[in-house]
Amino acid sequence: MSCSLVCFRLLAFASCKLFSILLHRFWPFV
């Protein structure tokens, strides 16, 4: 497994979690 692929997957996971946190912060009813 290449380093760039690992970094990309980590970045995608982190951005997904951050988006989820922001979504629940601004739209708690979602």
mmCIF file of N, CA and C in Angstrom:
data_model
loop_
_atom_site.group_PDB
_atom_site.id
_atom_site.type_symbol
_atom_site.label_atom_id
_atom_site.label_comp_id
_atom_site.label_asym_id
_atom_site.label_seq_id
_atom_site.Cartn_x
_atom_site.Cartn_y
_atom_site.Cartn_z
ATOM 1 N N MET A 1 0.849 -1.197 0.000
ATOM 2 C CA MET A 1 0.000 0.000 0.000
ATOM 3 C C MET A 1 0.884 1.247 0.000
ATOM 4 N N SER A 2 0.612 2.145 -0.901
ATOM 5 C CA SER A 2 1.453 3.332 -1.028
ATOM 6 C C SER A 2 1.121 4.359 0.051
ATOM 7 N N CYS A 3 2.071 5.212 0.352
ATOM 8 C CA CYS A 3 1.891 6.221 1.394
ATOM 9 C C CYS A 3 0.825 7.236 0.981
ATOM 10 N N SER A 4 0.827 7.597 -0.294
ATOM 11 C CA SER A 4 -0.128 8.597 -0.769
ATOM 12 C C SER A 4 -1.560 8.091 -0.623
ATOM 13 N N LEU A 5 -1.752 6.793 -0.841
ATOM 14 C CA LEU A 5 -3.090 6.217 -0.710
ATOM 15 C C LEU A 5 -3.543 6.256 0.745
ATOM 16 N N VAL A 6 -2.620 5.936 1.652
ATOM 17 C CA VAL A 6 -2.936 5.973 3.084
ATOM 18 C C VAL A 6 -3.269 7.398 3.513
ATOM 19 N N CYS A 7 -2.463 8.351 3.065
ATOM 20 C CA CYS A 7 -2.693 9.757 3.414
ATOM 21 C C CYS A 7 -4.034 10.231 2.860
ATOM 22 N N PHE A 8 -4.354 9.816 1.634
ATOM 23 C CA PHE A 8 -5.616 10.213 1.014
ATOM 24 C C PHE A 8 -6.799 9.642 1.789
ATOM 25 N N ARG A 9 -6.692 8.383 2.215
ATOM 26 C CA ARG A 9 -7.785 7.752 2.955
ATOM 27 C C ARG A 9 -7.955 8.392 4.326
ATOM 28 N N LEU A 10 -6.839 8.738 4.966
ATOM 29 C CA LEU A 10 -6.910 9.411 6.263
ATOM 30 C C LEU A 10 -7.564 10.783 6.113
ATOM 31 N N LEU A 11 -7.193 11.500 5.062
ATOM 32 C CA LEU A 11 -7.748 12.827 4.819
ATOM 33 C C LEU A 11 -9.245 12.734 4.530
ATOM 34 N N ALA A 12 -9.636 11.741 3.731
ATOM 35 C CA ALA A 12 -11.047 11.555 3.400
ATOM 36 C C ALA A 12 -11.849 11.221 4.660
ATOM 37 N N PHE A 13 -11.286 10.355 5.507
ATOM 38 C CA PHE A 13 -11.966 9.968 6.742
ATOM 39 C C PHE A 13 -12.106 11.164 7.678
ATOM 40 N N ALA A 14 -11.036 11.943 7.809
ATOM 41 C CA ALA A 14 -11.049 13.109 8.691
ATOM 42 C C ALA A 14 -12.052 14.153 8.198
ATOM 43 N N SER A 15 -12.089 14.389 6.893
ATOM 44 C CA SER A 15 -13.013 15.377 6.343
ATOM 45 C C SER A 15 -14.455 14.910 6.505
ATOM 46 N N CYS A 16 -14.672 13.601 6.395
ATOM 47 C CA CYS A 16 -16.014 13.052 6.574
ATOM 48 C C CYS A 16 -16.476 13.251 8.008
ATOM 49 N N LYS A 17 -15.586 12.976 8.970
ATOM 50 C CA LYS A 17 -15.936 13.144 10.374
ATOM 51 C C LYS A 17 -16.175 14.617 10.696
ATOM 52 N N LEU A 18 -15.338 15.487 10.141
ATOM 53 C CA LEU A 18 -15.478 16.917 10.387
ATOM 54 C C LEU A 18 -16.793 17.427 9.816
ATOM 55 N N PHE A 19 -17.152 16.967 8.610
ATOM 56 C CA PHE A 19 -18.409 17.363 7.984
ATOM 57 C C PHE A 19 -19.590 16.897 8.834
ATOM 58 N N SER A 20 -19.488 15.684 9.371
ATOM 59 C CA SER A 20 -20.556 15.148 10.217
ATOM 60 C C SER A 20 -20.725 15.986 11.480
ATOM 61 N N ILE A 21 -19.596 16.365 12.089
ATOM 62 C CA ILE A 21 -19.631 17.188 13.298
ATOM 63 C C ILE A 21 -20.253 18.555 13.001
ATOM 64 N N LEU A 22 -19.847 19.175 11.905
ATOM 65 C CA LEU A 22 -20.394 20.480 11.540
ATOM 66 C C LEU A 22 -21.874 20.373 11.219
ATOM 67 N N LEU A 23 -22.257 19.283 10.547
ATOM 68 C CA LEU A 23 -23.655 19.082 10.179
ATOM 69 C C LEU A 23 -24.520 18.986 11.425
ATOM 70 N N HIS A 24 -24.073 18.215 12.407
ATOM 71 C CA HIS A 24 -24.842 18.063 13.639
ATOM 72 C C HIS A 24 -24.805 19.335 14.481
ATOM 73 N N ARG A 25 -23.770 20.132 14.298
ATOM 74 C CA ARG A 25 -23.679 21.378 15.063
ATOM 75 C C ARG A 25 -24.669 22.413 14.536
ATOM 76 N N PHE A 26 -24.797 22.502 13.210
ATOM 77 C CA PHE A 26 -25.685 23.501 12.614
ATOM 78 C C PHE A 26 -27.099 22.986 12.395
ATOM 79 N N TRP A 27 -27.230 21.658 12.203
ATOM 80 C CA TRP A 27 -28.553 21.065 12.007
ATOM 81 C C TRP A 27 -28.728 19.883 12.958
ATOM 82 N N PRO A 28 -29.023 20.147 14.243
ATOM 83 C CA PRO A 28 -29.123 19.073 15.245
ATOM 84 C C PRO A 28 -30.277 18.116 14.969
ATOM 85 N N PHE A 29 -31.266 18.582 14.223
ATOM 86 C CA PHE A 29 -32.441 17.737 13.959
ATOM 87 C C PHE A 29 -32.203 16.740 12.839
ATOM 88 N N VAL A 30 -31.070 16.845 12.167
ATOM 89 C CA VAL A 30 -30.772 15.906 11.083
ATOM 90 C C VAL A 30 -30.336 14.573 11.680
#
